[in-house]
């Protein structure tokens, strides 16, 4: 059942429950940035399936738009009051949410960040995510390889997520720049590089309309822009529409991150050159399994060796492979895509 909580705009979905060893029902919360982005839709599907299999009561919440921090805080407070065993969270504001997360942990809940690490990352009990820096690095390496010698004279537009610079956006942006061969300033901040190839940064809210507007803004700064990094595929689709409106859709290289089925199809259609595919269903399912283990005997999740999070994998998808950059084909990407 899905309902809107008055005053907080939270979407709530509940599945069947089970019982802990001490007789209490096991329940979990999934809190995503929105409930419309295909990435979060698939994440919710993965959580629902895993919860049903484990006999866990799942309540899902989402903000009205990406960046709706207040709604996420309200959702955490609701989960604490409801006596949830754990929370799976994709935070819109990765630093401001830490206070609410701390309250949840102090109340005995397991808090796992999905996809988007908190700032600091250890504010959550665990993080299950794509290596977002690597995702950006892969598309940056690919873009530089496609341009060859012309990479030295590239004009690069960076279409980021939000003014608050959540960690997922910073990691992808900075990974892309490093992969392209641009020296980073502070790797924890977007927009402080001094490489003359960078036209500028703008924000998209991770949606198509935001991508279109951001692309228009940066084209106004430099109409000769020929490389576009985008935070995700909806933003990439918007950037493409802006370029198409001035007849430049065929001479600008667009790269992105996500790997949803519409985005992979956009590679086949020539909208996007390459994308880094991530696996939200797996993130959410593993998160539910971790909450079940924690509720049963207090077991805490473990990180991938050598990393400060559990790496759920990433693959570069393109039909134009580049030497030295590992990738999979569009056909392979379509077999693994979501949304």
Coordinates of C-alpha atoms in Angstrom, one line a residue:
X1 CA 0.0 0.0 0.0
X2 CA 1.3 3.4 -0.9
X3 CA 0.3 6.6 0.9
X4 CA 1.3 10.2 1.2
X5 CA 2.1 11.3 4.8
X6 CA 0.5 14.7 5.2
X7 CA 3.1 17.4 5.8
X8 CA 6.1 15.2 5.0
X9 CA 5.3 14.0 1.4
X10 CA 6.6 10.5 2.3
X11 CA 5.7 7.5 0.2
X12 CA 5.2 4.4 2.3
X13 CA 5.0 0.8 1.2
X14 CA 4.6 -2.2 3.5
X15 CA 5.1 -5.9 3.0
X16 CA 4.6 -8.9 5.2
X17 CA 6.5 -9.2 8.5
X18 CA 8.5 -11.8 10.5
X19 CA 9.6 -12.2 14.1
X20 CA 13.0 -11.8 15.8
X21 CA 14.4 -14.3 18.3
X22 CA 13.1 -12.2 21.2
X23 CA 9.6 -12.2 19.8
X24 CA 9.6 -8.8 18.2
X25 CA 8.7 -8.3 14.6
X26 CA 11.6 -7.6 12.2
X27 CA 11.0 -4.4 10.2
X28 CA 13.1 -2.3 7.9
X29 CA 12.9 1.1 6.2
X30 CA 14.0 2.1 2.7
X31 CA 14.5 5.9 2.3
X32 CA 15.4 7.0 -1.2
X33 CA 15.8 10.4 -2.8
X34 CA 12.7 10.1 -5.0
X35 CA 10.3 7.4 -6.0
X36 CA 10.3 8.3 -9.7
X37 CA 13.9 7.9 -10.8
X38 CA 14.1 4.4 -12.4
X39 CA 17.3 3.7 -10.3
X40 CA 15.3 4.1 -7.0
X41 CA 12.3 2.3 -8.4
X42 CA 14.5 -0.7 -9.1
X43 CA 16.1 -0.3 -5.7
X44 CA 12.7 -0.5 -4.0
X45 CA 11.8 -3.6 -6.1
X46 CA 15.0 -5.3 -4.9
X47 CA 14.3 -4.4 -1.3
X48 CA 10.6 -5.5 -1.5
X49 CA 11.6 -8.9 -3.0
X50 CA 14.3 -9.5 -0.4
X51 CA 12.0 -8.4 2.4
X52 CA 9.3 -10.7 1.2
X53 CA 11.7 -13.6 1.0
X54 CA 13.0 -13.0 4.5
X55 CA 9.6 -12.3 6.0
X56 CA 10.5 -8.7 7.0
X57 CA 8.1 -5.8 7.2
X58 CA 9.4 -3.1 4.8
X59 CA 8.3 0.5 4.8
X60 CA 9.6 2.6 1.9
X61 CA 9.8 6.4 1.9
X62 CA 10.9 8.9 -0.7
X63 CA 11.3 12.7 -1.1
X64 CA 9.3 14.6 -3.6
X65 CA 12.4 15.6 -5.5
X66 CA 16.1 14.9 -5.4
X67 CA 17.4 17.2 -2.6
X68 CA 14.3 16.9 -0.4
X69 CA 16.4 16.6 2.8
X70 CA 13.6 17.5 5.3
X71 CA 11.5 14.6 4.1
X72 CA 14.3 12.1 4.6
X73 CA 14.8 13.4 8.2
X74 CA 11.1 13.0 8.9
X75 CA 11.3 9.4 7.5
X76 CA 14.2 8.5 9.8
X77 CA 12.3 9.9 12.8
X78 CA 9.2 7.8 11.7
X79 CA 11.3 4.7 11.4
X80 CA 12.8 5.2 14.9
X81 CA 9.3 5.7 16.4
X82 CA 8.0 2.6 14.6
X83 CA 10.8 0.4 16.1
X84 CA 12.4 -0.5 12.8
X85 CA 15.4 -2.9 13.0
X86 CA 17.3 -1.0 10.3
X87 CA 17.3 1.7 7.7
X88 CA 18.5 1.6 4.1
X89 CA 19.2 5.2 3.0
X90 CA 20.2 7.1 -0.1
X91 CA 20.8 10.5 1.3
X92 CA 20.0 13.7 -0.6
X93 CA 22.2 15.8 1.7
X94 CA 25.0 13.5 2.8
X95 CA 26.4 15.7 5.6
X96 CA 23.2 17.3 7.0
X97 CA 21.5 13.9 7.4
X98 CA 24.2 12.7 9.8
X99 CA 22.5 14.1 12.9
X100 CA 19.3 12.1 12.2
X101 CA 21.3 9.0 11.3
X102 CA 23.1 9.3 14.6
X103 CA 19.8 9.4 16.4
X104 CA 18.7 6.2 14.6
X105 CA 21.9 4.4 15.5
X106 CA 21.7 5.5 19.1
X107 CA 18.2 4.1 19.2
X108 CA 19.6 0.7 18.2
X109 CA 18.9 0.7 14.4
X110 CA 21.3 -0.5 11.8
X111 CA 21.8 2.2 9.2
X112 CA 23.2 1.3 5.8
X113 CA 23.9 3.9 3.2
X114 CA 22.9 2.7 -0.3
X115 CA 24.6 4.1 -3.4
X116 CA 25.5 7.5 -1.8
X117 CA 28.1 7.4 1.1
X118 CA 27.4 9.7 4.0
X119 CA 29.9 12.5 4.9
X120 CA 31.8 11.2 6.8
X121 CA 31.3 7.7 5.4
X122 CA 31.4 6.1 8.9
X123 CA 28.4 8.0 10.0
X124 CA 26.5 5.0 8.8
X125 CA 27.1 1.4 10.0
X126 CA 27.9 0.4 6.5
X127 CA 27.7 1.5 2.9
X128 CA 26.6 -0.7 0.0
X129 CA 27.5 1.1 -3.2
X130 CA 29.0 1.3 -6.6
X131 CA 32.5 2.5 -6.5
X132 CA 31.3 5.9 -7.8
X133 CA 34.8 7.3 -8.2
X134 CA 35.7 4.3 -10.4
X135 CA 32.5 4.7 -12.3
X136 CA 33.4 8.3 -13.2
X137 CA 37.0 7.3 -13.9
X138 CA 35.9 4.7 -16.4
X139 CA 33.8 7.1 -18.5
X140 CA 36.6 9.7 -18.2
X141 CA 39.2 7.3 -19.5
X142 CA 36.8 6.3 -22.3
X143 CA 36.1 9.9 -23.4
X144 CA 39.7 10.8 -23.5
X145 CA 40.5 7.7 -25.5
X146 CA 37.8 8.5 -28.0
X147 CA 39.2 12.0 -28.5
X148 CA 42.8 10.8 -28.8
X149 CA 45.1 13.8 -29.4
X150 CA 42.2 16.1 -29.4
X151 CA 41.6 15.5 -25.7
X152 CA 44.3 18.1 -25.1
X153 CA 42.0 20.8 -26.5
X154 CA 38.6 19.4 -25.2
X155 CA 35.9 21.8 -24.0
X156 CA 34.2 20.0 -21.1
X157 CA 30.9 20.7 -19.5
X158 CA 30.2 19.1 -16.1
X159 CA 26.6 18.5 -15.3
X160 CA 26.5 17.6 -11.6
X161 CA 23.7 16.7 -9.1
X162 CA 23.1 19.5 -6.6
X163 CA 24.5 22.6 -5.0
X164 CA 25.0 20.7 -1.8
X165 CA 27.5 18.4 -3.6
X166 CA 26.4 15.1 -2.1
X167 CA 29.2 12.5 -2.1
X168 CA 27.9 10.5 -5.0
X169 CA 28.0 13.5 -7.2
X170 CA 31.5 14.6 -6.1
X171 CA 32.9 11.1 -6.5
X172 CA 31.6 10.7 -10.1
X173 CA 32.6 14.2 -11.2
X174 CA 36.1 13.8 -9.7
X175 CA 36.5 10.3 -11.0
X176 CA 35.6 11.5 -14.5
X177 CA 38.1 14.3 -14.4
X178 CA 40.9 12.1 -13.2
X179 CA 40.1 9.5 -15.8
X180 CA 40.2 12.2 -18.5
X181 CA 43.6 13.2 -17.3
X182 CA 42.7 16.5 -15.5
X183 CA 44.6 17.2 -12.2
X184 CA 42.2 17.4 -9.2
X185 CA 42.4 20.2 -6.7
X186 CA 40.5 19.1 -3.6
X187 CA 39.0 15.7 -4.5
X188 CA 36.2 16.2 -2.0
X189 CA 34.9 19.3 -3.9
X190 CA 33.5 19.9 -7.3
X191 CA 34.4 23.0 -9.4
X192 CA 37.7 24.0 -7.9
X193 CA 39.9 22.8 -10.7
X194 CA 41.9 25.2 -12.8
X195 CA 42.3 23.2 -16.1
X196 CA 41.4 25.5 -19.0
X197 CA 39.6 22.7 -20.7
X198 CA 36.7 22.9 -18.2
X199 CA 33.9 25.2 -19.4
X200 CA 32.2 25.0 -16.0
X201 CA 29.9 23.1 -13.7
X202 CA 26.1 23.3 -13.4
X203 CA 23.5 21.3 -11.4
X204 CA 20.7 19.1 -12.8
X205 CA 18.8 17.7 -9.8
X206 CA 19.4 14.4 -11.6
X207 CA 16.5 14.8 -14.0
X208 CA 16.0 15.5 -17.7
X209 CA 14.7 19.0 -17.3
X210 CA 17.6 19.9 -15.0
X211 CA 20.0 18.4 -17.5
X212 CA 18.5 20.4 -20.4
X213 CA 18.8 23.7 -18.4
X214 CA 22.3 23.0 -17.2
X215 CA 23.4 22.2 -20.7
X216 CA 21.9 25.4 -22.1
X217 CA 23.6 27.4 -19.4
X218 CA 27.0 26.0 -20.2
X219 CA 26.5 26.3 -23.9
X220 CA 25.9 30.0 -23.3
X221 CA 29.3 30.1 -21.6
X222 CA 31.1 28.2 -24.4
X223 CA 29.2 27.2 -27.5
X224 CA 32.2 25.1 -28.6
X225 CA 31.7 22.6 -25.7
X226 CA 32.4 19.1 -27.1
X227 CA 32.5 16.8 -24.1
X228 CA 29.7 16.5 -21.5
X229 CA 29.9 14.6 -18.3
X230 CA 26.5 14.0 -16.7
X231 CA 25.7 12.7 -13.2
X232 CA 23.1 10.3 -14.5
X233 CA 21.3 9.2 -17.6
X234 CA 18.1 11.4 -17.2
X235 CA 20.4 14.4 -17.0
X236 CA 22.2 13.1 -20.1
X237 CA 19.0 12.9 -22.0
X238 CA 18.2 16.5 -21.1
X239 CA 21.7 17.6 -22.2
X240 CA 21.2 15.8 -25.5
X241 CA 17.9 17.7 -26.1
X242 CA 19.6 21.0 -25.5
X243 CA 22.3 20.1 -28.0
X244 CA 19.8 18.8 -30.5
X245 CA 17.9 22.1 -30.4
X246 CA 21.0 23.9 -31.8
X247 CA 22.0 21.1 -34.2
X248 CA 25.0 19.9 -32.2
X249 CA 23.7 16.5 -31.1
X250 CA 26.1 14.6 -33.5
X251 CA 29.4 16.4 -32.6
X252 CA 29.4 16.4 -28.8
X253 CA 30.4 13.4 -26.7
X254 CA 28.1 12.7 -23.7
X255 CA 29.0 10.2 -21.0
X256 CA 27.0 9.2 -17.9
X257 CA 26.5 6.9 -15.0
X258 CA 23.7 4.5 -14.0
X259 CA 23.1 1.8 -16.6
X260 CA 19.3 1.8 -16.6
X261 CA 17.6 0.3 -19.6
X262 CA 16.6 3.7 -21.0
X263 CA 20.1 4.9 -20.7
X264 CA 21.6 1.8 -22.3
X265 CA 19.1 2.1 -25.1
X266 CA 20.3 5.7 -25.5
X267 CA 23.8 4.4 -26.2
X268 CA 22.4 2.2 -29.0
X269 CA 20.5 5.3 -30.3
X270 CA 23.6 7.5 -30.2
X271 CA 22.4 9.8 -27.5
X272 CA 25.1 8.7 -25.0
X273 CA 28.5 7.5 -25.9
X274 CA 29.1 5.4 -22.8
X275 CA 27.7 4.9 -19.4
X276 CA 29.0 3.2 -16.2
X277 CA 26.4 0.6 -15.1
X278 CA 25.6 0.1 -11.5
X279 CA 23.3 -2.5 -9.8
X280 CA 20.6 -1.0 -7.5
X281 CA 18.6 -4.2 -7.1
X282 CA 21.6 -5.9 -5.7
X283 CA 22.4 -3.0 -3.3
X284 CA 19.0 -3.1 -1.8
X285 CA 18.7 -6.9 -1.6
X286 CA 22.0 -7.1 0.2
X287 CA 20.9 -4.3 2.5
X288 CA 17.8 -6.2 3.5
X289 CA 19.8 -9.4 4.1
X290 CA 22.2 -7.4 6.3
X291 CA 19.3 -6.0 8.4
X292 CA 17.9 -9.5 8.8
X293 CA 21.3 -10.8 10.1
X294 CA 21.6 -7.8 12.4
X295 CA 18.2 -8.4 13.8
X296 CA 18.9 -12.1 14.3
X297 CA 22.2 -11.9 16.2
X298 CA 23.7 -8.4 15.9
X299 CA 26.0 -9.3 13.0
X300 CA 27.3 -6.1 11.3
X301 CA 28.1 -6.0 7.6
X302 CA 31.7 -6.1 6.4
X303 CA 33.4 -3.9 3.8
X304 CA 35.0 -5.1 0.6
X305 CA 38.7 -5.8 1.3
X306 CA 40.8 -2.6 0.8
X307 CA 37.7 -0.3 0.7
X308 CA 35.7 1.6 3.3
X309 CA 32.4 0.3 1.8
X310 CA 30.9 -2.9 0.3
X311 CA 31.4 -2.6 -3.5
X312 CA 28.4 -3.8 -5.5
X313 CA 30.2 -3.5 -8.8
X314 CA 30.3 -1.3 -11.9
X315 CA 30.8 -1.9 -15.7
X316 CA 31.4 0.5 -18.6
X317 CA 28.8 0.0 -21.3
X318 CA 29.5 1.1 -24.9
X319 CA 29.6 -0.2 -28.4
X320 CA 32.7 1.8 -29.1
X321 CA 35.3 0.0 -27.0
X322 CA 38.6 1.8 -26.3
X323 CA 42.0 0.3 -25.9
X324 CA 43.0 -0.1 -22.2
X325 CA 39.5 0.6 -20.9
X326 CA 37.5 -2.6 -20.0
X327 CA 33.9 -2.5 -21.2
X328 CA 30.9 -4.5 -22.0
X329 CA 28.7 -4.2 -25.1
X330 CA 25.2 -2.6 -25.3
X331 CA 23.7 -6.1 -25.7
X332 CA 25.4 -7.2 -22.5
X333 CA 24.4 -4.0 -20.8
X334 CA 20.7 -4.5 -21.8
X335 CA 20.8 -8.0 -20.3
X336 CA 21.9 -6.5 -16.9
X337 CA 20.0 -3.2 -17.0
X338 CA 17.1 -2.0 -14.8
X339 CA 14.2 0.3 -15.1

